[in-house]
Short mmCIF file of C-alpha atoms and ligand atoms in Angstrom, two decimals:
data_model
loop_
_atom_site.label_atom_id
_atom_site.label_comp_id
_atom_site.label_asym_id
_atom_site.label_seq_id
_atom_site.Cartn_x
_atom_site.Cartn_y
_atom_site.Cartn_z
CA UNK A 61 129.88 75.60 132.53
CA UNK A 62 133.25 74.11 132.19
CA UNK A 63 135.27 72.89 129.28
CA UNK A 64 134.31 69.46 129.76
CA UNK A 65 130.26 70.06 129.49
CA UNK A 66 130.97 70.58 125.55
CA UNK A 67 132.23 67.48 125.13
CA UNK A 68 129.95 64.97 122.53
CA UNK A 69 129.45 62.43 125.27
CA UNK A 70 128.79 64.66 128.15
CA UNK A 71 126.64 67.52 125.85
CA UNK A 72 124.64 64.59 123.94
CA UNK A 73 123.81 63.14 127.52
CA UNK A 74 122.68 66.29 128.27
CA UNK A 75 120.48 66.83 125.53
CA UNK A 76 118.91 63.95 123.84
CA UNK A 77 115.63 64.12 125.28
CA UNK A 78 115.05 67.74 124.99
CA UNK A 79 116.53 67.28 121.15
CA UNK A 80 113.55 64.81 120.33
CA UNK A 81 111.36 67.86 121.14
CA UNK A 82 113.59 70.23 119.25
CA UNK A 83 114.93 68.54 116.42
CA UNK A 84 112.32 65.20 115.72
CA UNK A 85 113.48 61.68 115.72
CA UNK A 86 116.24 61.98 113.55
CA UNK A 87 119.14 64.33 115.17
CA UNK A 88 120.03 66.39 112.04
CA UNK A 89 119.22 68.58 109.35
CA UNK A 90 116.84 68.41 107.24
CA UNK A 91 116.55 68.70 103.13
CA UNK A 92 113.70 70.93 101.97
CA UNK A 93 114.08 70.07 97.81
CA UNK A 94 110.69 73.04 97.81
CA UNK A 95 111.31 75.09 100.73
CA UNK A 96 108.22 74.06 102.61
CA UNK A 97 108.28 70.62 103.80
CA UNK A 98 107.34 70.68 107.61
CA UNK A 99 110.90 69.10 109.48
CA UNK A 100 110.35 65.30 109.84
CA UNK A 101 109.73 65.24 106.39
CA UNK A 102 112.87 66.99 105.26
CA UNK A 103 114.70 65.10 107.83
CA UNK A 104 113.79 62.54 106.02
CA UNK A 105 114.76 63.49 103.07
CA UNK A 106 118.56 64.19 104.10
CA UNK A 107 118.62 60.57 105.49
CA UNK A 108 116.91 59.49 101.52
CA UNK A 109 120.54 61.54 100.30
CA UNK A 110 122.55 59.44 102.17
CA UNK A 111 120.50 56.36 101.31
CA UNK A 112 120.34 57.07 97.89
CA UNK A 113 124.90 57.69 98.08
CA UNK A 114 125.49 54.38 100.23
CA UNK A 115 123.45 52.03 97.46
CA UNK A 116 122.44 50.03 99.98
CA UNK A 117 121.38 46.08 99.37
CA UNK A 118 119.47 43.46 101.45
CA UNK A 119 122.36 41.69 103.65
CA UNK A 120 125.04 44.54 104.02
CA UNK A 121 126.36 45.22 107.15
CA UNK A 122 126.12 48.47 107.99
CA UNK A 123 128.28 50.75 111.02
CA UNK A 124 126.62 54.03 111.91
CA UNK A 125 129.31 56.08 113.55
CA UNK A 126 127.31 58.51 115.63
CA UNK A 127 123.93 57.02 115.86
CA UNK A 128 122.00 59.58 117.62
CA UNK A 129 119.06 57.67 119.01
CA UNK A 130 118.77 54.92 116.50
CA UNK A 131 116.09 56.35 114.02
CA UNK A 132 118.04 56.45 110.46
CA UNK A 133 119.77 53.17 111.64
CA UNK A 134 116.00 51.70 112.67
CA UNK A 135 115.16 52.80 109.15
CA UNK A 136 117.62 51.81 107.63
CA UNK A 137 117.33 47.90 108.82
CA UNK A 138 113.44 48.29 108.03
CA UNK A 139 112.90 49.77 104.31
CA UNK A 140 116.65 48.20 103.18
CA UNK A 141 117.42 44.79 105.18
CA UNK A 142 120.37 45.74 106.16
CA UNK A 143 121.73 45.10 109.50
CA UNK A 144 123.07 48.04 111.39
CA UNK A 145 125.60 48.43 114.32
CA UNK A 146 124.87 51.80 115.47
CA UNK A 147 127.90 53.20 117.67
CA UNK A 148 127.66 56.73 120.01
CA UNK A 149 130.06 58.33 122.93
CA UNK A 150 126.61 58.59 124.82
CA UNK A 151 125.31 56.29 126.92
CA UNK A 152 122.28 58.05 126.72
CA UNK A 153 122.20 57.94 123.03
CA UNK A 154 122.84 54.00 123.01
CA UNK A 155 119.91 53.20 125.75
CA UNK A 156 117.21 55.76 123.82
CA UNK A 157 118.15 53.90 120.36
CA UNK A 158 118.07 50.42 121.63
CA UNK A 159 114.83 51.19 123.17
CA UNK A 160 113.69 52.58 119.80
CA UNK A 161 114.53 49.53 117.89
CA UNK A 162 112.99 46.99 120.56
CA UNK A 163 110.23 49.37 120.07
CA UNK A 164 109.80 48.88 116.27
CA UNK A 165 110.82 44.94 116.81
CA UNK A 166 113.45 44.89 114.07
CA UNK A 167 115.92 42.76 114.14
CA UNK A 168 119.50 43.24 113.09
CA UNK A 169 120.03 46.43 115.06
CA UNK A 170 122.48 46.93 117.94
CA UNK A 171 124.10 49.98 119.54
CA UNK A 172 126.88 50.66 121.37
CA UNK A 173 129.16 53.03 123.00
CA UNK A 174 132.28 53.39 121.03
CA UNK A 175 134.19 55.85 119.72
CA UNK A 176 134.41 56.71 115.98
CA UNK A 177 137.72 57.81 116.19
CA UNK A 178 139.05 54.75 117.69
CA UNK A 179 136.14 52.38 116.84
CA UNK A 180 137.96 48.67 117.65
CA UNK A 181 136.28 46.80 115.27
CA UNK A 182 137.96 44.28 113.28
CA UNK A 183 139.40 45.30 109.45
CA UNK A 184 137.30 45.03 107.10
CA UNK A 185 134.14 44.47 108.93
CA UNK A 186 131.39 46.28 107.44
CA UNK A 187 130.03 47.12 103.45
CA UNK A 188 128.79 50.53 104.42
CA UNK A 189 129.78 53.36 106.68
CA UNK A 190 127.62 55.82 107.31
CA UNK A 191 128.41 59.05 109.67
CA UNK A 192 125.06 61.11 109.67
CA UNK A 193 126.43 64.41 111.10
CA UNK A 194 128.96 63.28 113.69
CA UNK A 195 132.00 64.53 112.18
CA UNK A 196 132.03 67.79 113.48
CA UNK A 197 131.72 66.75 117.30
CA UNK A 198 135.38 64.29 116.21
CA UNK A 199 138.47 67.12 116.33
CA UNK A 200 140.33 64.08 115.06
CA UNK A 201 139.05 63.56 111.64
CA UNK A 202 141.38 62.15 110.32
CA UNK A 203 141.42 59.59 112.44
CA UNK A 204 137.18 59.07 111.98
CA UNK A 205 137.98 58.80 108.54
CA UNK A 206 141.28 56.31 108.96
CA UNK A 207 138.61 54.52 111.02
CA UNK A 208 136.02 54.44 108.30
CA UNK A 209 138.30 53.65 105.49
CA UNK A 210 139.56 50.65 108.22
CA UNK A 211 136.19 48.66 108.87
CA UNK A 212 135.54 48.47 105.10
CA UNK A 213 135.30 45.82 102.95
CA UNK A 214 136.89 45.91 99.41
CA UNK A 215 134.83 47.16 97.23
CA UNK A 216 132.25 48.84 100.63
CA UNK A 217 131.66 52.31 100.45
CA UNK A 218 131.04 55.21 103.15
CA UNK A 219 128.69 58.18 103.21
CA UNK A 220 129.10 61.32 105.52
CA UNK A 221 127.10 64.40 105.75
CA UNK A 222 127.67 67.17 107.74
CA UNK A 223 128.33 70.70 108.76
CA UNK A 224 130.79 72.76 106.61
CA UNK A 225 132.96 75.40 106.26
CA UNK A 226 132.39 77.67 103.38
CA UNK A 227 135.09 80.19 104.11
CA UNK A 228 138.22 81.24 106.54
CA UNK A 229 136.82 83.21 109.27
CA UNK A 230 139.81 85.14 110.49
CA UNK A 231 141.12 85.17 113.72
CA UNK A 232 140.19 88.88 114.37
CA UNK A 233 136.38 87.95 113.75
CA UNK A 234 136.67 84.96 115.85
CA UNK A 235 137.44 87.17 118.44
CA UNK A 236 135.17 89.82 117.89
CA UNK A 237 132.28 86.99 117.53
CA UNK A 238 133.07 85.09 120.33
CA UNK A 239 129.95 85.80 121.84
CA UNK A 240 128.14 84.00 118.91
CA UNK A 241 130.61 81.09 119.00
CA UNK A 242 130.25 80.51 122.45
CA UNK A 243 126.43 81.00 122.43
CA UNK A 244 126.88 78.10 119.25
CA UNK A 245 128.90 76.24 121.51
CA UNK A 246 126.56 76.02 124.46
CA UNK A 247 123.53 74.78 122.07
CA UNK A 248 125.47 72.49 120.20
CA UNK A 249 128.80 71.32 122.23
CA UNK A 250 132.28 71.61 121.21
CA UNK A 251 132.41 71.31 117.29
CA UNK A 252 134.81 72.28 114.52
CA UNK A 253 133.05 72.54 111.00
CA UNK A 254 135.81 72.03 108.21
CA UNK A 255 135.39 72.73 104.13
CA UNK A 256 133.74 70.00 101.50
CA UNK A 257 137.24 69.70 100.01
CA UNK A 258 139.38 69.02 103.34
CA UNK A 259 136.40 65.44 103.66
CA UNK A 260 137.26 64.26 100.15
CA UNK A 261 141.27 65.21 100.82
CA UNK A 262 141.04 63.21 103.55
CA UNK A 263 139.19 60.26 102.25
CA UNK A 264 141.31 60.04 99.27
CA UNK A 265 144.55 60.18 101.63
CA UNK A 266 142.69 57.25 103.28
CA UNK A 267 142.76 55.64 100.11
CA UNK A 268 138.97 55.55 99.03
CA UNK A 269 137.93 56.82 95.83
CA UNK A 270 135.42 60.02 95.98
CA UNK A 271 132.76 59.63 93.53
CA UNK A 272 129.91 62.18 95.59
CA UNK A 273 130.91 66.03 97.09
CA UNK A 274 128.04 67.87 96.86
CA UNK A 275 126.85 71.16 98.66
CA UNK A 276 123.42 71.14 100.35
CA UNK A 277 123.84 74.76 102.14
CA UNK A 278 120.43 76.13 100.16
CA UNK A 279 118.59 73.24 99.79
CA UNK A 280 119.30 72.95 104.44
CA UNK A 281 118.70 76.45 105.10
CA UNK A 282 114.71 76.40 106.11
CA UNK A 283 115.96 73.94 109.20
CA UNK A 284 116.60 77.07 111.14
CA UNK A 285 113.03 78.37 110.57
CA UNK A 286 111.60 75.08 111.67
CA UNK A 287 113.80 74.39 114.70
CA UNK A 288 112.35 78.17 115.48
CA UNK A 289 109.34 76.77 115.22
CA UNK A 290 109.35 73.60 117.30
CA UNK A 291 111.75 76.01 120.30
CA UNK A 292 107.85 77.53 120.52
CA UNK A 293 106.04 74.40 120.24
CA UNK A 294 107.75 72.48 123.08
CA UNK A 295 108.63 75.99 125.17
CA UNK A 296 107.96 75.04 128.43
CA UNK A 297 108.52 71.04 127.76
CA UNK A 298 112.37 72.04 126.73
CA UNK A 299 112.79 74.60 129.97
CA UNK A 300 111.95 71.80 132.17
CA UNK A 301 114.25 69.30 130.25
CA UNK A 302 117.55 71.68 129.88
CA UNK A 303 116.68 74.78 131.73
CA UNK A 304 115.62 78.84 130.63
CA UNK A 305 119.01 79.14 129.48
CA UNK A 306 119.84 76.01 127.64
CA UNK A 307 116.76 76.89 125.58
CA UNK A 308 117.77 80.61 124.63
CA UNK A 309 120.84 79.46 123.67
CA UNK A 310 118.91 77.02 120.99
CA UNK A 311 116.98 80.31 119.95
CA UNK A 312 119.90 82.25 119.30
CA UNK A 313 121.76 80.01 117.72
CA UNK A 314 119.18 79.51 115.13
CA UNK A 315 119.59 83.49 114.18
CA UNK A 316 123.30 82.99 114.53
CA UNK A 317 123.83 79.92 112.02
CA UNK A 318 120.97 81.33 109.72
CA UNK A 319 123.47 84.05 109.09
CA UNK A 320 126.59 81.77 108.63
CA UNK A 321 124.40 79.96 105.97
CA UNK A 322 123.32 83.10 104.43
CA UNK A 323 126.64 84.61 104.28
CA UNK A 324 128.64 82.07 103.01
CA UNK A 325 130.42 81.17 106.12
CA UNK A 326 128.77 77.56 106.87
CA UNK A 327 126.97 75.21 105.44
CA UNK A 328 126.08 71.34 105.00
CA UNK A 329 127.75 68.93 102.33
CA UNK A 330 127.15 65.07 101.62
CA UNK A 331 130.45 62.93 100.70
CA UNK A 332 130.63 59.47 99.72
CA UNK A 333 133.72 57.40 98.40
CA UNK A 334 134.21 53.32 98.01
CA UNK A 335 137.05 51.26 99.09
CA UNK A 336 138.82 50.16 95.92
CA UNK A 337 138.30 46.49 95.32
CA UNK A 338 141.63 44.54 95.91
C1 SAM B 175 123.86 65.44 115.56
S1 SAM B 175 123.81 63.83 116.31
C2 SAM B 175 123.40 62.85 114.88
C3 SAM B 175 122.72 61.57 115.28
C4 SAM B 175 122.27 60.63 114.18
N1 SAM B 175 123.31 60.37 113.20
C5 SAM B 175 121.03 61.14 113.50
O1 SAM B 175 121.16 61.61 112.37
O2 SAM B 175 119.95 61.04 114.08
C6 SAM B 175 125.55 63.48 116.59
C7 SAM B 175 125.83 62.11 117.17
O3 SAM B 175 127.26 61.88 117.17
C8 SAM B 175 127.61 61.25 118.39
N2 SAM B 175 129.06 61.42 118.61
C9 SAM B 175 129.75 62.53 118.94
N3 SAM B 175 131.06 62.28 119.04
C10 SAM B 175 131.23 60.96 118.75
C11 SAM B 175 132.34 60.09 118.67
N4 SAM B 175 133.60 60.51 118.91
N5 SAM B 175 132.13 58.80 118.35
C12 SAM B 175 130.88 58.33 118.11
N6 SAM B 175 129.78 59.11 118.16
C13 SAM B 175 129.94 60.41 118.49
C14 SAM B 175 126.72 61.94 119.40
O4 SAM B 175 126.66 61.26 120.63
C15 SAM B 175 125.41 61.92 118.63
O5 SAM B 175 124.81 60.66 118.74
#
């Protein structure tokens, strides 16, 4: 494959259907507070975190920078009365979450491709921002977060979770793990995982005021034994979606990250900050 088959919008067109088999409705992690919820359930319960950190209200108007196919923004506009606009680089992504909201006839819901980096929405546009594991696929962060920090109102607030990096892996076991990384790479697409402290840095250089950094590595750590689980399930449904390949890479990289979370090398975090009231 070439360089430009990692890339969000290219991999994520790729992949969404076959990731409904692998990873459930919601395109993430999941939370497992007692180790043996079954997946959608701690799913779930990672979207409840970032419910629970945005202190959401009847009205708000919400962006979802990387919307995946619509199902925390379809929840999110059903149990809170909010009114989302969902944004993703795939087309894909935008045409399977629209259909999902038509679907569960809620109102208030739109998606569209856009950029998170570059999002061209007006100033000061939304209450909440919410970026459910999108991050990592955006090499310019700081710009996601300029972005963020842009749309919101006075007083709004923003919530991102996401992959992290625990620890500097040196370049000498880059290189003598590039198998791993590149196996990572062809499951996942191009990504760069950066440490809990470099999010709130950069959201406090945005000038938002952190008041949430908390590390979810232990409590995120069964996903791997799940996604294991559902690679089984859906075997021969995912080989004829993505291919033999496509799926042993999925395989692998559950071993692979497993280790990284083990280890200390990766892990998941949750940030949220608000927008100082002028
Ligand atoms: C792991 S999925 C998470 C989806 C969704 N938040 C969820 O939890 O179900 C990552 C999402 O980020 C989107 N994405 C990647 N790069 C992006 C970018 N630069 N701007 C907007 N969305 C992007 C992908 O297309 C995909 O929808």
């Amino acid at each position: 494959m070439t360089q430009e088959h990692y890339e969000p919008e290219v991999h994520y067109d790729r992949v969404t259907e076959a990731w409904a088999l692998l990873l459930g409705a919601e395109l993430h992690y999941g939370v497992f507070p007692t180790g043996s919820e079954p997946l959608d359930v701690a799913t779930g319960e990672l979207t409840a975190r970032m419910i629970q950190a945005a202190q959401l209200s009847a009205g708000q108007r919400v962006l979802d920078v990387g919307c995946g196919s619509g199902a925390p923004a379809v929840r999110l506009a059903l149990d809170h009365g909010v009114e989302v606009v969902g944004i993703t680089t795939s087309q894909i992504g935008v045409d399977a979450a629209t259909a999902r909201a038509a679907r569960a006839a809620v109102s208030g819901v739109t998606f569209e491709q856009r950029d998170g980096t570059d999002n061209k929405f007006a100033d000061e546009s939304f209450d909440r921002v919410w970026v459910l594991e999108s991050s990592h696929l955006m090499p310019a962060r700081n710009n996601l977060i300029a972005e963020c920090a842009r749309v919101l109102r006075p007083g709004g607030r923003v919530v991102l979770c996401d992959l992290i990096r625990r620890r500097e892996i040196p370049f000498t076991e880059v290189r003598s793990r590039r198998d791993d990384f590149a196996t990572l790479r062809a499951a996942f697409g191009a990504a760069r995982m950066d440490p809990l402290d470099d999010y709130v840095a950069l959201m406090e250089g945005a000038g938002l005021v952190v008041d949430t950094a908390v590390d979810l590595t232990l409590e995120t750590l069964p996903t791997f034994d799940r996604w294991r689980g559902t690679a089984a399930q859906h075997h021969d449904a995912v080989i004829d979606i993505l291919g033999a390949d496509a799926l042993a890479a999925f395989e692998a990289s559950c071993d692979i990250l497993e280790g990284f979370w083990r280890d200390g090398t990766l892990g998941y975090g949750l940030v949220s900050a608000s927008k100082p009231a002028s």
